[in-house]
C-alpha atoms as one frame of an Amber mdcrd trajectory, in Angstrom:
protein
  -8.679  25.081 -21.731 -11.948  25.399 -19.819 -12.498  21.633 -20.129  -9.122
  20.914 -18.513  -9.892  23.327 -15.669 -13.239  21.614 -15.030 -11.562  18.197
 -15.182  -8.903  19.184 -12.636 -11.498  20.751 -10.329 -13.676  17.632 -10.551
 -10.750  15.327  -9.766  -9.684  17.546  -6.856 -13.218  17.472  -5.445 -13.383
  13.678  -5.749 -10.027  13.240  -4.022 -11.042  15.650  -1.244 -14.323  13.774
  -0.693 -12.520  10.435  -0.543  -9.963  11.844   1.906 -12.779  13.121   4.128
 -14.451   9.691   4.096 -11.183   7.967   5.006 -10.596  10.437   7.821 -14.007
   9.642   9.313 -13.372   5.908   8.959  -9.986   6.129  10.655 -11.455   8.095
  13.568 -14.151   5.476  14.023 -11.555   2.707  14.089  -9.265   4.523  16.524
 -11.955   5.508  18.985 -12.957   1.967  20.049  -9.277   1.104  20.584  -8.805
   4.118  22.852 -12.006   3.312  24.710 -10.863  -0.282  25.165  -7.547   0.844
  26.661  -9.378   3.205  28.999 -11.799   0.450  30.058  -8.951  -1.981  30.766
  -7.146   0.674  32.798 -10.242   1.484  34.853 -10.994  -2.221  35.326  -7.468
  -2.879  36.550  -7.739  -0.035  39.048 -11.074  -1.387  40.307  -9.712  -4.927
  40.758  -6.620  -3.611  42.545  -8.766  -1.496  44.838 -11.011  -4.503  45.576
  -8.035  -6.775  46.291  -6.489  -4.188  48.614  -9.732  -3.767  50.545 -10.207
  -7.571  50.795  -6.694  -8.041  52.195  -7.362  -5.550  54.994 -10.364  -7.441
  56.357
């Protein structure tokens, strides 16, 4: 019985470690996408502001 308990605990620990690794990987993949959207938004605002100021002159 003790062997089965150790086996289950070992498998649980391995699954938890793998889940933690995947979570870190997913966060790394999502972050650049969010940063890219933010950069495009800020760039669009800057171009619009530039175009509006150029039209006034």
